[in-house]
Amino acid sequence: MKRTKIKALLNETTFGKEVTVMGWVKTFRNNQFIAINDGSSIQNIQAVVDFNHFEEALLKRLTTGAAIAVTGDLVESLGKGQSIEIKVKSLEILGDSDAEKFPLQPKKHSLEFLREIAHLRFRTNTFNAVFKVRHALAFAVHQFFNERGFTYLHTPIITASDAEGAGEMFKVTTLDFDNTPRNDDGTINFKEDFFGKATNLTVSGQLEGELAALALGDIYTFGPTFRAENSNTTRHLAEFWMIEPEMAFYDLENNMDLAEDLLKYVIRYALDQCAVELDFLKSRLEEEEKQKPQNERSELDLLSKLKFCLENDFERITYTEAIDILKQSKPNQKKQFKYLIESWGADLQSEHERYLVEKHFKKPVILTDYPKEIKAFYMRQNEDGKTVRAMDILFPGIGEIVGGSQREERLEKIEQRMAEMHIPAEEMSWYLDTRRFGSAPHAGFGLGFERLVLFVTGMTNIRDVIPFPRTPKNAEF
Ligand code: ATP
Ligand code: MN
């Protein structure tokens, strides 16, 4: 089989040569004009058939969704909307598509409807664009780290450590539920299980990442993570992809610089490589926003928002400063927040994060030095005894996109914090060994890949930026 991809043809300027294109019929108009898409671009190519030269029975099979191969000469198009078209000499149906039953008609479908037919939604322009951008971002992530000499580390997906995600983990077992082996006290005897102990799907590769960073220097992971949190929001998935760099000899400042550089680098890459897709997604968002009341629409269009992000330094403030701003904010004074900010120590909800980013600073914000009570045991403790060297990056429309910290490298300090938080140090001795043998300052963060794709594509629901979303009560396809 030999074919030319449509994307390559659309840039062609020499006419007259014979080409073969294979793709799916988008529309067939006036018994003459076939719009063909092969996925290489969201743009179609027009193929023109002279209906006098083809069997009517064959032309009838040119229905939306059918897969076809056409061979013909590339000619200059006289019609509006394209500069090039194919004058068809031969036409073959590769796979019929029953027009009565094919769910994607050449009209606008709601994203909700498309989610129900996620196996077919790749055929739409919107999802073509989204997944092209997703690919570009993934590629850019690897390129960014590769250029900086980081090692791509594959951390395990099945893990026996549950220090981080108590209650949020999916269990991995081969035990027979109808006949579970029990201990004398009635609890399940995991010694009989596949691994001889209780295991889960990972919520983060960080702890293993630290082990490698304290030998290889700079590492990053990029893999699936799983959270059994029952949060049915537009920003949470039960299965999502996370990028987790971990660097030896880094403090929080270095960590913030790297995260900001990474975000700007991958956004710039997408702007450079996905101009057609982002332009389409910009218009899509504009259409969607027309449904909203004026005051809820965004001030910037998608492309301006992305460029704005590149051109401005992220605002860096401490949690304590953020609390002061929030306390004095209008929605807090007027009791418009669902969770009012009353005192220092409160965990920030997404409404607060979005207020800081979208209303107050109007740009990405990095919040640092959170109260230790609301952060994990491994974050480096500050001299004040109250806060830790944490950083969260907040993005407009998204809220938290990155969570990270400088890690606690002092053995006594981390052991003391683990004891306070009832984390069994014996089970974590492999992790603590890094602090026993040549401990060093180090830092890292986790970037939620789908939240990044959400931001760059301007989609509004995280279910629409991963091919097959897993959410509570939903694991279709
Ligand atoms: P949130 O408060 O938004 O639930 P988190 O504090 O649980 O986030 P972390 O544990 O710090 O998040 O995870 C690191 C990053 O992974 C987050 O900044 C976010 O980008 C992403 N992330 C976390 N949970 C999810 C999820 N359920 N679905 C998609 N991305 C997620
Ligand atoms: Mn969470």
XYZ file of C-alpha atoms and ligand atoms in Angstrom:
509
model
C 0.000 0.000 0.000
C 1.271 3.410 -0.870
C -0.396 6.651 0.109
C 0.444 10.255 0.798
C -0.677 11.856 4.029
C -3.091 14.734 3.628
C -1.033 17.003 5.842
C 1.860 16.762 3.381
C -0.396 17.415 0.383
C -1.944 20.533 1.860
C 1.433 22.266 1.666
C 2.074 21.064 -1.880
C 2.556 23.743 -4.527
C 3.335 21.641 -7.585
C 0.239 20.576 -9.441
C -0.454 17.782 -11.876
C 1.144 14.817 -10.179
C -0.809 11.687 -9.360
C -1.395 10.917 -5.687
C -3.233 8.330 -3.600
C -4.971 9.372 -0.433
C -6.603 7.080 2.117
C -8.919 8.335 4.800
C -12.458 8.667 6.062
C -15.288 10.514 4.387
C -16.329 13.599 6.328
C -18.972 14.750 3.857
C -20.000 14.048 0.298
C -21.773 16.963 -1.359
C -23.574 17.437 -4.668
C -22.615 13.922 -5.730
C -19.210 15.472 -6.514
C -17.184 16.768 -3.589
C -15.738 14.383 -1.018
C -14.107 15.879 2.051
C -11.555 13.297 3.186
C -9.711 13.261 6.483
C -6.921 10.832 7.338
C -6.126 12.119 10.799
C -2.755 13.551 9.826
C -4.286 17.021 10.144
C -7.616 18.421 11.228
C -7.798 19.862 7.721
C -9.524 17.752 5.050
C -8.614 17.409 1.443
C -11.291 17.797 -1.187
C -11.571 15.082 -3.818
C -13.748 15.785 -6.846
C -15.491 12.947 -8.676
C -17.077 13.212 -12.068
C -20.278 11.277 -11.376
C -20.659 10.360 -15.052
C -17.596 8.160 -14.756
C -18.511 6.249 -11.624
C -21.227 3.720 -10.818
C -24.072 5.255 -8.873
C -23.989 2.270 -6.532
C -20.391 3.091 -5.644
C -21.061 6.776 -5.050
C -23.949 5.855 -2.730
C -21.408 4.209 -0.460
C -19.565 7.503 0.087
C -21.253 8.033 3.436
C -19.895 9.925 6.443
C -17.413 7.698 8.232
C -16.645 5.328 5.341
C -12.963 4.555 4.753
C -11.852 5.099 1.172
C -8.829 5.261 -1.091
C -8.775 7.733 -3.967
C -6.174 8.142 -6.656
C -6.097 11.163 -8.900
C -4.257 14.250 -9.996
C -3.462 17.055 -7.631
C -4.921 20.243 -9.082
C -5.431 23.815 -8.059
C -8.832 24.248 -6.482
C -11.294 26.753 -7.837
C -13.581 26.449 -4.855
C -13.432 28.527 -1.717
C -11.791 27.201 1.415
C -8.960 25.181 -0.117
C -6.131 25.834 -2.527
C -5.653 22.277 -3.671
C -7.857 19.298 -4.521
C -7.712 15.865 -6.084
C -9.341 15.127 -9.424
C -10.363 11.539 -8.831
C -9.404 8.875 -11.394
C -10.102 5.819 -9.261
C -11.994 5.290 -6.066
C -12.160 2.320 -3.714
C -14.285 1.777 -0.628
C -12.079 0.224 2.067
C -14.749 0.047 4.742
C -18.417 0.984 4.511
C -20.133 3.038 7.197
C -23.872 2.646 7.594
C -25.181 6.209 7.465
C -28.238 5.269 9.505
C -26.183 3.882 12.354
C -22.949 5.920 12.394
C -23.341 8.194 15.433
C -21.149 11.035 14.151
C -23.086 13.145 11.707
C -21.550 16.187 10.036
C -22.885 18.568 12.674
C -21.919 19.725 16.138
C -22.138 17.147 18.914
C -21.948 17.935 22.605
C -18.822 16.901 24.499
C -21.051 14.939 26.870
C -22.438 12.911 23.985
C -18.960 12.364 22.563
C -17.772 11.060 25.937
C -20.330 8.269 25.627
C -18.831 7.303 22.285
C -15.214 7.898 23.249
C -14.200 5.050 20.918
C -15.364 7.149 17.943
C -14.664 10.668 19.159
C -11.114 10.561 17.768
C -12.808 11.098 14.386
C -13.923 14.615 15.324
C -11.841 17.739 14.726
C -11.909 18.634 18.402
C -10.417 15.348 19.561
C -7.988 15.173 16.697
C -6.686 18.575 17.813
C -6.672 17.686 21.518
C -4.680 14.501 21.021
C -2.226 16.128 18.637
C -1.546 18.783 21.272
C -1.324 16.114 23.964
C 1.301 14.312 21.920
C 3.286 17.491 21.300
C 3.300 18.295 25.017
C 4.464 14.792 25.955
C 7.238 14.967 23.393
C 8.269 18.417 24.607
C 8.477 17.173 28.200
C 10.967 14.499 27.202
C 12.909 16.926 25.042
C 13.118 19.484 27.850
C 14.577 17.004 30.314
C 16.795 15.319 27.776
C 18.356 18.657 26.843
C 19.141 19.220 30.501
C 20.778 15.856 31.084
C 18.010 14.319 33.196
C 17.562 10.541 33.290
C 14.083 9.222 32.494
C 13.307 6.793 35.309
C 10.548 4.172 35.216
C 9.198 3.832 38.730
C 6.954 0.900 39.667
C 3.220 0.941 39.100
C 2.543 -1.745 41.683
C 3.812 -0.750 45.092
C 3.693 -1.951 48.657
C 4.364 1.439 50.208
C 1.264 3.281 51.305
C 2.885 6.144 53.164
C 1.352 8.807 50.957
C -2.040 7.850 49.796
C -3.752 6.326 52.813
C -7.300 5.565 51.764
C -6.832 6.779 48.204
C -5.227 3.670 46.781
C -6.500 0.925 44.511
C -5.646 -2.507 45.889
C -3.818 -5.004 43.705
C -4.535 -8.609 44.604
C -5.057 -12.083 43.191
C -6.844 -13.335 46.306
C -10.175 -15.042 45.771
C -12.809 -12.694 47.188
C -15.223 -15.543 47.872
C -12.651 -17.435 49.851
C -10.122 -15.020 51.341
C -7.417 -16.475 53.570
C -7.759 -15.060 57.090
C -5.483 -14.599 60.067
C -6.597 -15.799 63.507
C -7.892 -12.323 64.299
C -10.089 -12.307 61.200
C -8.001 -9.892 59.117
C -6.992 -10.859 55.599
C -3.806 -12.874 55.370
C -1.853 -11.118 52.654
C 1.005 -13.607 53.028
C -1.118 -15.797 50.766
C -1.436 -13.019 48.187
C 0.624 -12.825 44.987
C 3.370 -10.646 46.440
C 3.094 -12.033 49.961
C 1.989 -8.633 51.205
C -0.695 -6.023 50.518
C -0.003 -4.064 47.350
C -1.551 -1.069 45.579
C -1.383 0.927 42.395
C 1.012 3.817 42.831
C -0.220 7.338 43.624
C 3.194 8.863 42.879
C 6.671 7.782 41.855
C 8.318 10.358 44.078
C 9.746 8.182 46.832
C 11.426 5.867 44.338
C 12.430 8.940 42.317
C 14.291 10.318 45.339
C 16.304 7.107 45.648
C 17.506 7.484 42.077
C 18.081 11.243 42.267
C 20.425 10.751 45.209
C 22.696 8.769 42.934
C 22.000 9.841 39.349
C 21.574 13.508 40.171
C 18.643 14.620 38.068
C 15.837 12.241 37.157
C 12.246 12.484 36.035
C 9.361 10.072 35.763
C 6.479 10.301 33.332
C 3.923 7.616 33.917
C 0.434 6.685 35.025
C -0.661 7.227 38.612
C -3.866 6.174 40.288
C -6.031 7.753 42.953
C -9.184 6.224 44.328
C -10.372 9.600 45.548
C -14.082 10.039 45.117
C -13.847 13.521 43.646
C -16.165 13.941 40.732
C -14.752 17.223 39.472
C -13.667 18.544 36.077
C -10.028 18.370 37.273
C -9.721 14.899 38.812
C -9.246 11.496 37.226
C -8.789 8.145 38.945
C -6.026 7.336 36.444
C -3.835 10.190 35.285
C -0.296 10.765 34.043
C 2.222 12.593 36.106
C 5.649 14.054 35.409
C 7.840 13.955 38.502
C 11.351 15.389 38.334
C 13.587 14.935 41.352
C 16.937 16.714 41.645
C 19.900 16.367 43.987
C 21.530 19.594 45.201
C 18.415 21.653 44.541
C 16.694 23.990 46.970
C 13.159 25.336 46.682
C 14.300 28.289 44.546
C 15.972 25.982 42.027
C 12.856 23.805 42.083
C 10.537 26.721 41.278
C 12.835 27.910 38.491
C 12.861 24.478 36.904
C 9.082 24.099 37.109
C 8.495 27.519 35.586
C 11.022 26.821 32.812
C 9.409 23.459 32.075
C 5.903 24.896 31.835
C 7.006 27.740 29.580
C 9.079 25.430 27.400
C 6.286 22.960 26.703
C 3.686 25.682 26.129
C 6.030 27.391 23.657
C 6.632 24.068 21.923
C 2.884 23.527 21.518
C 2.417 27.066 20.163
C 5.188 26.467 17.622
C 4.221 22.964 16.552
C 0.430 22.956 16.841
C -0.581 26.286 15.314
C -3.430 24.785 13.272
C -4.801 22.762 16.168
C -4.566 25.606 18.674
C -6.230 27.980 16.284
C -9.099 25.523 15.933
C -9.297 25.048 19.710
C -9.299 28.807 20.220
C -12.415 29.110 18.038
C -13.989 26.136 19.768
C -13.524 27.822 23.123
C -14.947 31.081 21.820
C -18.083 29.214 20.708
C -18.356 27.536 24.096
C -17.937 30.826 25.928
C -20.779 32.384 23.980
C -23.088 30.155 26.009
C -21.876 31.795 29.218
C -22.987 35.096 30.731
C -20.646 37.975 29.823
C -19.041 38.264 33.264
C -17.999 34.582 33.284
C -16.223 34.709 29.952
C -12.442 34.835 29.911
C -10.789 38.125 29.132
C -8.134 36.533 26.935
C -8.618 34.123 24.070
C -6.758 30.817 24.176
C -3.684 31.908 22.234
C -3.335 35.200 24.093
C -3.649 33.328 27.381
C -0.840 30.938 26.419
C 1.401 33.755 25.215
C 0.651 35.756 28.334
C 1.936 32.826 30.352
C 5.219 32.814 28.457
C 5.805 36.524 28.713
C 5.264 36.966 32.438
C 7.118 35.742 35.465
C 4.956 33.644 37.719
C 4.046 35.484 40.926
C 5.825 33.907 43.905
C 4.277 34.430 47.338
C 4.106 32.530 50.596
C 1.045 30.763 51.914
C 0.936 33.308 54.753
C 0.799 36.214 52.303
C -1.905 34.400 50.341
C -4.020 33.967 53.470
C -3.809 37.715 54.150
C -4.922 38.513 50.611
C -7.761 36.012 50.812
C -8.950 37.190 54.223
C -9.308 40.711 52.905
C -10.767 39.689 49.564
C -14.278 40.702 48.558
C -15.674 37.163 48.243
C -14.418 36.395 51.741
C -15.775 39.600 53.277
C -19.084 39.163 51.497
C -19.193 35.479 52.413
C -19.287 34.379 48.790
C -16.651 31.674 49.202
C -18.107 28.281 50.008
C -15.284 27.810 52.511
C -14.513 31.091 54.275
C -10.911 31.845 55.171
C -10.952 32.572 58.872
C -7.511 31.777 60.131
C -3.986 30.826 59.236
C -3.708 27.073 58.714
C -6.775 26.641 56.531
C -6.331 24.358 53.533
C -6.881 26.273 50.315
C -9.792 25.119 48.176
C -9.897 25.511 44.451
C -12.139 28.622 44.766
C -9.344 30.327 46.742
C -6.621 29.249 44.351
C -8.629 30.529 41.421
C -9.349 33.835 43.139
C -5.623 34.444 43.625
C -4.754 33.563 40.050
C -7.726 34.846 38.080
C -8.875 37.846 40.071
C -6.013 39.077 42.219
C -2.760 38.498 40.338
C -4.221 37.618 36.935
C -1.268 35.351 36.189
C 0.208 32.025 37.330
C 1.116 32.012 41.003
C 3.590 29.903 42.978
C 2.584 29.524 46.609
C 5.315 28.455 49.014
C 5.859 27.629 52.675
C 2.598 25.950 53.615
C 1.660 24.901 57.153
C 3.234 21.522 57.848
C -0.115 20.110 59.013
C -1.600 20.213 55.535
C 1.453 18.837 53.732
C 3.294 15.521 53.477
C 5.907 14.244 55.930
C 8.816 14.466 53.504
C 8.755 18.245 53.018
C 11.638 20.226 54.505
C 10.768 21.930 57.778
C 11.383 25.647 58.112
C 13.050 27.295 61.109
C 9.703 28.688 62.300
C 8.584 25.173 63.276
C 5.241 25.793 61.565
C 5.789 25.739 57.837
C 7.461 23.523 55.261
C 9.291 24.270 52.021
C 6.375 23.335 49.794
C 5.397 24.926 46.520
C 2.173 24.673 44.539
C 1.829 26.266 41.127
C -1.638 27.617 40.413
C -2.870 28.237 36.867
C -5.840 30.207 35.584
C -8.887 28.035 34.998
C -7.117 25.028 36.485
C -6.036 25.759 40.040
C -3.186 23.529 41.172
C -1.151 22.227 38.255
C 2.097 21.449 40.102
C 2.742 20.319 43.667
C 6.278 20.016 44.964
C 8.787 20.755 47.691
C 12.327 20.762 48.874
C 12.631 17.426 50.662
C 13.615 16.968 54.293
C 17.141 15.595 54.093
C 17.847 15.569 57.867
C 17.260 12.092 59.330
C 16.178 13.191 62.827
C 13.757 15.763 61.440
C 12.066 13.379 59.038
C 11.874 10.586 61.626
C 10.279 12.969 64.085
C 7.699 14.087 61.514
C 6.910 10.483 60.561
C 6.341 9.613 64.201
C 4.000 12.604 64.613
C 2.056 11.482 61.559
C 2.004 7.788 62.571
C 3.917 6.596 59.545
C 5.670 3.301 60.322
C 9.388 4.074 59.910
C 10.360 0.354 59.840
C 8.466 -0.191 56.590
C 10.146 2.861 55.104
C 13.709 2.055 56.062
C 14.696 1.730 52.392
C 13.603 5.338 51.922
C 15.308 6.554 55.076
C 18.567 4.944 53.964
C 19.019 7.886 51.592
C 19.154 10.081 54.683
C 21.529 7.698 56.427
C 24.132 7.338 53.713
C 25.229 10.585 52.116
C 22.049 12.570 52.504
C 21.957 15.741 50.436
C 19.637 18.664 49.827
C 17.197 17.765 47.077
C 13.850 18.803 45.687
C 11.205 17.792 43.176
C 7.646 18.237 42.041
C 4.720 16.555 40.348
C 3.084 18.049 37.272
C -0.332 16.599 36.429
C -0.098 15.978 32.702
C -3.845 16.142 31.992
C -4.130 19.448 33.833
C -1.393 20.776 31.570
C -3.208 19.488 28.472
C -6.419 21.013 29.809
C -4.754 24.389 30.117
C -3.091 24.357 26.722
C -6.105 23.064 24.775
C -8.618 25.294 26.555
C -10.880 22.295 27.130
C -12.921 22.587 30.295
C -13.316 18.999 31.464
C -10.342 16.742 32.201
C -12.341 13.807 30.765
C -11.861 15.360 27.336
C -8.066 15.448 27.311
C -7.317 11.758 28.017
C -8.421 9.140 25.490
C -10.354 6.927 27.894
C -11.070 8.644 31.211
C -11.378 6.651 34.421
C -13.576 8.350 36.995
C -15.828 7.138 39.823
C -18.382 4.662 38.384
C -16.849 4.873 34.941
C -14.253 2.634 33.292
C -15.728 2.236 29.829
C -13.725 1.067 26.825
P -5.674 18.470 44.246
O -5.609 19.248 45.505
O -6.011 19.286 43.038
O -6.467 17.232 44.351
P -3.223 17.185 45.057
O -2.798 18.122 46.105
O -3.885 15.931 45.436
O -4.163 17.974 43.974
P -0.570 16.255 44.369
O -0.718 15.070 45.229
O 0.375 17.322 44.770
O -2.004 16.899 44.071
O -0.242 15.755 42.870
C 0.608 16.477 41.987
C -0.145 16.959 40.764
O -0.890 15.914 40.146
C -1.194 18.012 41.049
O -0.618 19.278 41.111
C -2.120 17.884 39.873
O -1.610 18.565 38.748
C -2.082 16.405 39.575
N -3.221 15.674 40.135
C -3.432 15.328 41.426
N -4.553 14.598 41.572
C -5.059 14.460 40.321
C -6.207 13.782 39.805
N -7.023 13.091 40.600
N -6.430 13.837 38.475
C -5.584 14.516 37.657
N -4.487 15.166 38.079
C -4.219 15.143 39.403
Mn -5.952 15.456 45.264
